Amino acid sequence: MSGARFPVMELFGPTVQGEGMVIGRKTMFVRTAGCDYSCSWCDSAFTWDGSGKADIRMMNAQDIYEELYKLGGETFAHVTVSGGNPALLPQLGELIDLLHSRGIGVALETQGSRWQDWFWRIDELTLSPKPPSSGMVTDWAALDSIVARLTERKRLFSLKVVVFGDSDLEYAAGVHERYAHVPFYVQAGNDRLWETEPERLLPYLLERYRWLIDRVMPHPRLRQVHVLPQLHTWIWGNKKGV
């Protein structure tokens, strides 16, 4: 192990995974800094907009594992790596390998804009291309290549699109059709990032989830799809580190 160091914003848990293919899973979180996107509704913009710069710690894989163990002890067997975009870190495989050597499974989410060879070693990999409401433009060639490589080796991965409106839903339908063989999730978006009280946020999130269900159920292009809320926001609202 070379001892490569990674920019870490947050380490926390154990908590409940709130999104994607591992929703409901008991997990620890490692949130890295830096992103090649700047989505308009990003709920972790502090990882790339400079506002969280003072919180960045440069940590190697052993440092990260030791702090996770200090937080969670013997209570966990799963770690989620999030961002920002962790796929910007070519040597992140060192952390994945160390966690696996301790019997710990690893999940990771990325927008599918960059390939890393360590993708093949992720236990549950979520590719989450960003819809029109994000203000970002999907690099279809990059996403096609990533999906093809993962499919070739029969790796466990999924696609997830966060939906805020009808244009996002049509984008999601196009993603689903393009990669029809890949497990697919749509998730109701949270555009009230300024709300500090979970009790006030939850009714709105329930309304958005009902809206998404109502749109998906009659949709002829979304037949093989999982419809998700953003579970952790139902419980803790927009609070960080949970």
PDB file of C-alpha atoms in Angstrom, residues 16-20 23-24 31 41-44 109 160 162 164 186-193 201-202 205-206 208-209 212 227-238:
ATOM      1  CA  VAL A  16     -29.021   4.251   7.403  1.00  0.00           C
ATOM      2  CA  GLN A  17     -28.242   4.582   3.698  1.00  0.00           C
ATOM      3  CA  GLY A  18     -30.938   6.830   2.265  1.00  0.00           C
ATOM      4  CA  GLU A  19     -30.557   6.339  -1.490  1.00  0.00           C
ATOM      5  CA  GLY A  20     -30.233   3.975  -4.410  1.00  0.00           C
ATOM      6  CA  ILE A  23     -31.385   2.100   0.610  1.00  0.00           C
ATOM      7  CA  GLY A  24     -32.037   1.100   4.216  1.00  0.00           C
ATOM      8  CA  ARG A  31     -17.423  11.733   1.957  1.00  0.00           C
ATOM      9  CA  TRP A  41     -29.605  21.426  -6.565  1.00  0.00           C
ATOM     10  CA  CYS A  42     -26.597  19.615  -5.101  1.00  0.00           C
ATOM     11  CA  ASP A  43     -27.182  18.746  -1.448  1.00  0.00           C
ATOM     12  CA  SER A  44     -23.441  18.473  -0.785  1.00  0.00           C
ATOM     13  CA  GLU A 109     -22.069   6.547  -6.059  1.00  0.00           C
ATOM     14  CA  LYS A 160     -30.243   6.124 -10.550  1.00  0.00           C
ATOM     15  CA  VAL A 162     -33.004  12.087  -9.298  1.00  0.00           C
ATOM     16  CA  PHE A 164     -37.519  17.132  -9.926  1.00  0.00           C
ATOM     17  CA  VAL A 186     -35.691   6.994  -9.870  1.00  0.00           C
ATOM     18  CA  GLN A 187     -35.675   9.137  -6.755  1.00  0.00           C
ATOM     19  CA  ALA A 188     -37.733  12.163  -5.775  1.00  0.00           C
ATOM     20  CA  GLY A 189     -35.555  15.259  -5.556  1.00  0.00           C
ATOM     21  CA  ASN A 190     -35.292  17.644  -2.622  1.00  0.00           C
ATOM     22  CA  ASP A 191     -35.160  21.287  -3.719  1.00  0.00           C
ATOM     23  CA  ARG A 192     -35.730  22.781  -0.253  1.00  0.00           C
ATOM     24  CA  LEU A 193     -32.134  22.606   0.923  1.00  0.00           C
ATOM     25  CA  LEU A 201     -39.616  19.444   5.317  1.00  0.00           C
ATOM     26  CA  LEU A 202     -41.210  15.992   5.585  1.00  0.00           C
ATOM     27  CA  LEU A 205     -40.956  15.428   0.601  1.00  0.00           C
ATOM     28  CA  LEU A 206     -43.961  13.124   0.929  1.00  0.00           C
ATOM     29  CA  ARG A 208     -42.879  15.048  -4.039  1.00  0.00           C
ATOM     30  CA  TYR A 209     -42.657  11.275  -3.596  1.00  0.00           C
ATOM     31  CA  LEU A 212     -43.193  10.834  -8.651  1.00  0.00           C
ATOM     32  CA  VAL A 227     -39.303   4.436  -7.222  1.00  0.00           C
ATOM     33  CA  LEU A 228     -37.518   5.789  -4.157  1.00  0.00           C
ATOM     34  CA  PRO A 229     -37.721   8.603  -1.649  1.00  0.00           C
ATOM     35  CA  GLN A 230     -34.557  10.167  -0.250  1.00  0.00           C
ATOM     36  CA  LEU A 231     -34.976   8.291   3.008  1.00  0.00           C
ATOM     37  CA  HIS A 232     -32.493  10.077   5.249  1.00  0.00           C
ATOM     38  CA  THR A 233     -34.108  13.464   4.534  1.00  0.00           C
ATOM     39  CA  TRP A 234     -37.429  12.081   5.800  1.00  0.00           C
ATOM     40  CA  ILE A 235     -35.788  11.385   9.146  1.00  0.00           C
ATOM     41  CA  TRP A 236     -33.159  14.099   9.597  1.00  0.00           C
ATOM     42  CA  GLY A 237     -34.072  16.697   6.995  1.00  0.00           C
ATOM     43  CA  ASN A 238     -31.081  18.560   5.548  1.00  0.00           C
TER      44      ASN A 238
END
